[in-house]
Amino acid sequence: MAETYYAAINWNEIEDIIDKSTWEKLTEQFWLDTRIPLSNDLDDWRGLSELEKQTVGHVFGGLTLLDTVQSESGMEQLRKDVRTPHEEAVLNNIQFMESVHAKSYSSIFSTLNTKAEIEEIFEWTNTNPYLQKKAERINEIYKNGSALEKKVASVFLETFLFYSGFYTPLYYLGNNKLANVAEIIKLIIRDESVHGTYIGYKFQLGFNELTEEEQQKLRDWMYDLLYELYENEERYTEELYDALGWTEEVKTFLRYNANKALMNLGQDPLFPDTANDVNPIVMNGISTGTSNHDFFSQVGNGYLLGTVEAMQDEDYFIGMDE
Ligand code: MN3
Ligand code: MN3
């Protein structure tokens, strides 16, 4: 018998049942941007002002950047610290879906925007100081942080930093506009909700192994980081939304989601804001069922992936105990 050079993954011997349940949840909710009939939103799109169109473009440019960071750097770095081989398989699934997310904004652009507009969006995205700062701050932690710090960065990115952008499509959805664009965003939010919960759970396993002193040190670091990111996010929000007059309500939404990120990490909230403080139109957008209930069946080549369940409030506030 040779010594084991490389161990085969055995799904019949599960060390952490959360790996298995997360794998099942993520594969059940698999989706692709190409199945959403985005061109049905063109009438709504033509009814928006130039300022609104430009804001939507920049918002999705910013989201593209964050999903690019997650798909290229984030999951790659988190994979170095897995506790089980099944966790690595889950992260592989997450990494692929991050690429789907990043690509789906390009599907939106190619449907709604001209070539010149798309070039402007990417130029803005790749040079906006606040956007670049958040990408840099998170990515530096991915490259140089400890296993636990990297998980904090990932949860802050996915449960907090995306929401300055998610606000816009949810707002339009709450106003019965751009329903198919919003469908994509809701599928992304549903994925992110599982990612944030899962990575937050893995964080808590490691965190609970620390001494009380180490925990306090990490907690201080975490809250400092959150506050630093929040300040940058305020500037980003002002730049995006001042002209539309949405800045203050977006900031409320950010603080609410920052608290949710802390909750995923098993920590106490930082801000007083709750769901009741968020613009009800946006909360309404979040809780609306998916509009293309059986969009997978539109493919018509027998490639039936199963129907996508209507998104419920619980999907947004997903727990691992369901
Ligand atoms: Mn994503
Ligand atoms: Mn994610």
Short mmCIF file of N, CA, C and O in Angstrom, two decimals, residues 145-215:
data_model
loop_
_atom_site.label_atom_id
_atom_site.label_comp_id
_atom_site.label_asym_id
_atom_site.label_seq_id
_atom_site.Cartn_x
_atom_site.Cartn_y
_atom_site.Cartn_z
N GLY A 145 -4.57 38.84 4.59
CA GLY A 145 -5.24 38.65 5.88
C GLY A 145 -5.15 37.22 6.38
O GLY A 145 -4.76 36.31 5.65
N SER A 146 -5.56 37.04 7.64
CA SER A 146 -5.65 35.69 8.21
C SER A 146 -6.90 35.00 7.65
O SER A 146 -7.73 35.63 6.99
N ALA A 147 -7.03 33.71 7.92
CA ALA A 147 -8.19 32.95 7.44
C ALA A 147 -9.49 33.62 7.90
O ALA A 147 -10.46 33.72 7.13
N LEU A 148 -9.53 34.06 9.15
CA LEU A 148 -10.76 34.66 9.66
C LEU A 148 -10.98 36.06 9.10
O LEU A 148 -12.10 36.45 8.80
N GLU A 149 -9.90 36.82 8.96
CA GLU A 149 -10.04 38.17 8.38
C GLU A 149 -10.58 38.09 6.95
O GLU A 149 -11.42 38.90 6.54
N LYS A 150 -10.10 37.11 6.19
CA LYS A 150 -10.58 36.97 4.81
C LYS A 150 -12.08 36.69 4.77
O LYS A 150 -12.80 37.20 3.91
N LYS A 151 -12.55 35.89 5.72
CA LYS A 151 -13.99 35.59 5.74
C LYS A 151 -14.79 36.84 6.12
O LYS A 151 -15.88 37.07 5.59
N VAL A 152 -14.26 37.64 7.02
CA VAL A 152 -14.92 38.91 7.36
C VAL A 152 -15.02 39.78 6.11
O VAL A 152 -16.08 40.33 5.80
N ALA A 153 -13.92 39.89 5.38
CA ALA A 153 -13.90 40.72 4.17
C ALA A 153 -14.95 40.22 3.19
O ALA A 153 -15.69 41.01 2.58
N SER A 154 -15.04 38.91 3.03
CA SER A 154 -16.00 38.34 2.08
C SER A 154 -17.44 38.64 2.49
O SER A 154 -18.27 39.03 1.66
N VAL A 155 -17.74 38.47 3.77
CA VAL A 155 -19.11 38.72 4.24
C VAL A 155 -19.43 40.22 4.16
O VAL A 155 -20.53 40.60 3.74
N PHE A 156 -18.49 41.06 4.50
CA PHE A 156 -18.73 42.51 4.37
C PHE A 156 -19.00 42.88 2.91
O PHE A 156 -19.87 43.69 2.60
N LEU A 157 -18.22 42.30 2.02
CA LEU A 157 -18.42 42.59 0.60
C LEU A 157 -19.82 42.16 0.16
O LEU A 157 -20.56 42.93 -0.45
N GLU A 158 -20.19 40.94 0.49
CA GLU A 158 -21.40 40.36 -0.10
C GLU A 158 -22.68 40.76 0.62
O GLU A 158 -23.73 40.85 0.01
N THR A 159 -22.61 40.96 1.91
CA THR A 159 -23.85 41.25 2.64
C THR A 159 -24.00 42.75 2.88
O THR A 159 -25.08 43.21 3.26
N PHE A 160 -22.95 43.52 2.64
CA PHE A 160 -23.00 44.95 2.91
C PHE A 160 -22.69 45.79 1.65
O PHE A 160 -23.54 46.55 1.17
N LEU A 161 -21.49 45.61 1.07
CA LEU A 161 -21.03 46.54 0.04
C LEU A 161 -21.81 46.46 -1.27
O LEU A 161 -21.81 47.43 -2.04
N PHE A 162 -22.46 45.36 -1.53
CA PHE A 162 -23.24 45.26 -2.76
C PHE A 162 -24.52 46.10 -2.71
O PHE A 162 -25.10 46.41 -3.75
N TYR A 163 -24.97 46.45 -1.51
CA TYR A 163 -26.33 46.97 -1.39
C TYR A 163 -26.51 48.41 -1.82
O TYR A 163 -27.63 48.82 -2.14
N SER A 164 -25.42 49.18 -1.90
CA SER A 164 -25.54 50.52 -2.49
C SER A 164 -25.97 50.38 -3.95
O SER A 164 -26.64 51.25 -4.49
N GLY A 165 -25.59 49.27 -4.58
CA GLY A 165 -25.98 49.02 -5.96
C GLY A 165 -27.32 48.31 -6.08
O GLY A 165 -28.15 48.67 -6.92
N PHE A 166 -27.56 47.33 -5.23
CA PHE A 166 -28.82 46.58 -5.31
C PHE A 166 -30.03 47.49 -5.08
O PHE A 166 -31.14 47.20 -5.52
N TYR A 167 -29.80 48.59 -4.36
CA TYR A 167 -30.91 49.49 -4.06
C TYR A 167 -31.68 49.90 -5.32
O TYR A 167 -32.91 49.89 -5.33
N THR A 168 -30.94 50.26 -6.36
CA THR A 168 -31.57 50.82 -7.57
C THR A 168 -32.54 49.85 -8.25
O THR A 168 -33.71 50.20 -8.45
N PRO A 169 -32.11 48.65 -8.62
CA PRO A 169 -33.08 47.74 -9.26
C PRO A 169 -34.23 47.37 -8.33
O PRO A 169 -35.37 47.17 -8.80
N LEU A 170 -33.99 47.28 -7.01
CA LEU A 170 -35.08 46.97 -6.09
C LEU A 170 -36.08 48.12 -6.03
O LEU A 170 -37.29 47.91 -5.95
N TYR A 171 -35.56 49.34 -6.09
CA TYR A 171 -36.43 50.52 -6.11
C TYR A 171 -37.33 50.50 -7.35
O TYR A 171 -38.54 50.73 -7.25
N TYR A 172 -36.74 50.22 -8.50
CA TYR A 172 -37.54 50.18 -9.73
C TYR A 172 -38.54 49.03 -9.69
O TYR A 172 -39.68 49.18 -10.12
N LEU A 173 -38.11 47.90 -9.17
CA LEU A 173 -39.04 46.77 -9.07
C LEU A 173 -40.23 47.13 -8.18
O LEU A 173 -41.39 46.85 -8.52
N GLY A 174 -39.95 47.79 -7.06
CA GLY A 174 -41.01 48.22 -6.15
C GLY A 174 -41.96 49.19 -6.83
O GLY A 174 -43.11 49.36 -6.42
N ASN A 175 -41.48 49.86 -7.89
CA ASN A 175 -42.32 50.77 -8.68
C ASN A 175 -42.80 50.13 -9.98
O ASN A 175 -43.18 50.84 -10.92
N ASN A 176 -42.74 48.81 -10.05
CA ASN A 176 -43.19 48.06 -11.24
C ASN A 176 -42.44 48.43 -12.51
O ASN A 176 -43.02 48.53 -13.58
N LYS A 177 -41.12 48.63 -12.38
CA LYS A 177 -40.31 48.93 -13.56
C LYS A 177 -39.12 47.98 -13.62
O LYS A 177 -38.60 47.56 -12.59
N LEU A 178 -38.66 47.70 -14.83
CA LEU A 178 -37.45 46.88 -15.06
C LEU A 178 -37.53 45.54 -14.32
O LEU A 178 -36.58 45.12 -13.67
N ALA A 179 -38.66 44.87 -14.48
CA ALA A 179 -38.90 43.65 -13.70
C ALA A 179 -37.90 42.54 -14.03
O ALA A 179 -37.54 41.75 -13.16
N ASN A 180 -37.46 42.45 -15.28
CA ASN A 180 -36.55 41.36 -15.64
C ASN A 180 -35.12 41.64 -15.20
O ASN A 180 -34.41 40.73 -14.79
N VAL A 181 -34.73 42.90 -15.27
CA VAL A 181 -33.44 43.29 -14.69
C VAL A 181 -33.46 42.95 -13.20
O VAL A 181 -32.52 42.34 -12.66
N ALA A 182 -34.55 43.33 -12.55
CA ALA A 182 -34.66 43.07 -11.11
C ALA A 182 -34.66 41.57 -10.81
O ALA A 182 -34.17 41.14 -9.77
N GLU A 183 -35.21 40.79 -11.73
CA GLU A 183 -35.22 39.33 -11.56
C GLU A 183 -33.79 38.81 -11.41
O GLU A 183 -33.49 37.99 -10.53
N ILE A 184 -32.92 39.30 -12.27
CA ILE A 184 -31.51 38.90 -12.19
C ILE A 184 -30.94 39.31 -10.83
O ILE A 184 -30.26 38.52 -10.16
N ILE A 185 -31.23 40.53 -10.43
CA ILE A 185 -30.68 41.02 -9.16
C ILE A 185 -31.21 40.19 -8.00
O ILE A 185 -30.48 39.87 -7.05
N LYS A 186 -32.47 39.80 -8.08
CA LYS A 186 -33.01 38.99 -6.98
C LYS A 186 -32.41 37.60 -6.94
O LYS A 186 -32.21 37.03 -5.87
N LEU A 187 -32.11 37.05 -8.12
CA LEU A 187 -31.42 35.75 -8.14
C LEU A 187 -30.02 35.90 -7.55
O LEU A 187 -29.54 35.03 -6.82
N ILE A 188 -29.38 37.02 -7.83
CA ILE A 188 -28.05 37.27 -7.26
C ILE A 188 -28.17 37.43 -5.74
O ILE A 188 -27.39 36.84 -4.99
N ILE A 189 -29.16 38.20 -5.30
CA ILE A 189 -29.34 38.41 -3.86
C ILE A 189 -29.61 37.08 -3.15
O ILE A 189 -29.09 36.81 -2.06
N ARG A 190 -30.38 36.23 -3.81
CA ARG A 190 -30.67 34.92 -3.22
C ARG A 190 -29.38 34.11 -3.06
O ARG A 190 -29.16 33.44 -2.04
N ASP A 191 -28.51 34.16 -4.08
CA ASP A 191 -27.21 33.48 -3.97
C ASP A 191 -26.38 34.09 -2.84
O ASP A 191 -25.82 33.38 -2.01
N GLU A 192 -26.30 35.43 -2.84
CA GLU A 192 -25.43 36.10 -1.87
C GLU A 192 -25.89 35.83 -0.44
O GLU A 192 -25.08 35.78 0.48
N SER A 193 -27.18 35.68 -0.30
CA SER A 193 -27.71 35.41 1.02
C SER A 193 -27.19 34.06 1.54
O SER A 193 -26.79 33.93 2.71
N VAL A 194 -27.11 33.07 0.66
CA VAL A 194 -26.55 31.77 1.06
C VAL A 194 -25.04 31.89 1.27
O VAL A 194 -24.50 31.38 2.27
N HIS A 195 -24.36 32.58 0.36
CA HIS A 195 -22.90 32.73 0.50
C HIS A 195 -22.55 33.40 1.83
O HIS A 195 -21.66 32.95 2.55
N GLY A 196 -23.25 34.50 2.12
CA GLY A 196 -22.93 35.25 3.33
C GLY A 196 -23.20 34.44 4.60
O GLY A 196 -22.43 34.49 5.56
N THR A 197 -24.28 33.69 4.56
CA THR A 197 -24.61 32.87 5.73
C THR A 197 -23.59 31.75 5.90
O THR A 197 -23.13 31.47 7.01
N TYR A 198 -23.22 31.12 4.80
CA TYR A 198 -22.29 29.98 4.85
C TYR A 198 -20.89 30.43 5.28
O TYR A 198 -20.29 29.83 6.19
N ILE A 199 -20.39 31.47 4.65
CA ILE A 199 -19.03 31.93 4.99
C ILE A 199 -19.03 32.51 6.41
O ILE A 199 -18.07 32.33 7.15
N GLY A 200 -20.13 33.17 6.77
CA GLY A 200 -20.25 33.66 8.15
C GLY A 200 -20.25 32.51 9.15
O GLY A 200 -19.65 32.60 10.23
N TYR A 201 -20.91 31.43 8.80
CA TYR A 201 -20.92 30.23 9.66
C TYR A 201 -19.52 29.65 9.82
O TYR A 201 -19.09 29.33 10.93
N LYS A 202 -18.80 29.55 8.71
CA LYS A 202 -17.42 29.02 8.78
C LYS A 202 -16.53 29.96 9.61
O LYS A 202 -15.64 29.52 10.33
N PHE A 203 -16.80 31.26 9.49
CA PHE A 203 -16.09 32.22 10.32
C PHE A 203 -16.34 31.92 11.80
O PHE A 203 -15.42 31.89 12.61
N GLN A 204 -17.60 31.72 12.14
CA GLN A 204 -17.95 31.52 13.55
C GLN A 204 -17.30 30.26 14.13
O GLN A 204 -16.91 30.25 15.31
N LEU A 205 -17.15 29.23 13.30
CA LEU A 205 -16.47 28.02 13.80
C LEU A 205 -15.05 28.35 14.24
O LEU A 205 -14.60 27.92 15.30
N GLY A 206 -14.36 29.12 13.41
CA GLY A 206 -12.97 29.50 13.75
C GLY A 206 -12.92 30.49 14.90
O GLY A 206 -12.07 30.40 15.78
N PHE A 207 -13.85 31.44 14.86
CA PHE A 207 -13.89 32.48 15.89
C PHE A 207 -14.08 31.87 17.28
O PHE A 207 -13.46 32.28 18.26
N ASN A 208 -14.93 30.86 17.36
CA ASN A 208 -15.23 30.23 18.64
C ASN A 208 -14.04 29.44 19.19
O ASN A 208 -14.04 29.08 20.38
N GLU A 209 -13.07 29.17 18.35
CA GLU A 209 -11.87 28.46 18.81
C GLU A 209 -10.82 29.41 19.38
O GLU A 209 -9.82 28.97 19.94
N LEU A 210 -11.04 30.72 19.21
CA LEU A 210 -10.06 31.70 19.70
C LEU A 210 -10.23 31.92 21.21
O LEU A 210 -11.30 31.66 21.77
N THR A 211 -9.16 32.40 21.84
CA THR A 211 -9.29 32.82 23.23
C THR A 211 -10.12 34.10 23.29
O THR A 211 -10.30 34.78 22.27
N GLU A 212 -10.58 34.43 24.47
CA GLU A 212 -11.41 35.62 24.60
C GLU A 212 -10.65 36.88 24.16
O GLU A 212 -11.21 37.78 23.54
N GLU A 213 -9.37 36.87 24.49
CA GLU A 213 -8.53 38.03 24.13
C GLU A 213 -8.39 38.15 22.62
O GLU A 213 -8.51 39.25 22.05
N GLU A 214 -8.14 37.02 21.96
CA GLU A 214 -8.02 37.02 20.49
C GLU A 214 -9.34 37.42 19.85
O GLU A 214 -9.36 38.15 18.85
N GLN A 215 -10.43 36.96 20.44
CA GLN A 215 -11.74 37.33 19.90
C GLN A 215 -11.96 38.84 19.98
O GLN A 215 -12.45 39.45 19.03
#
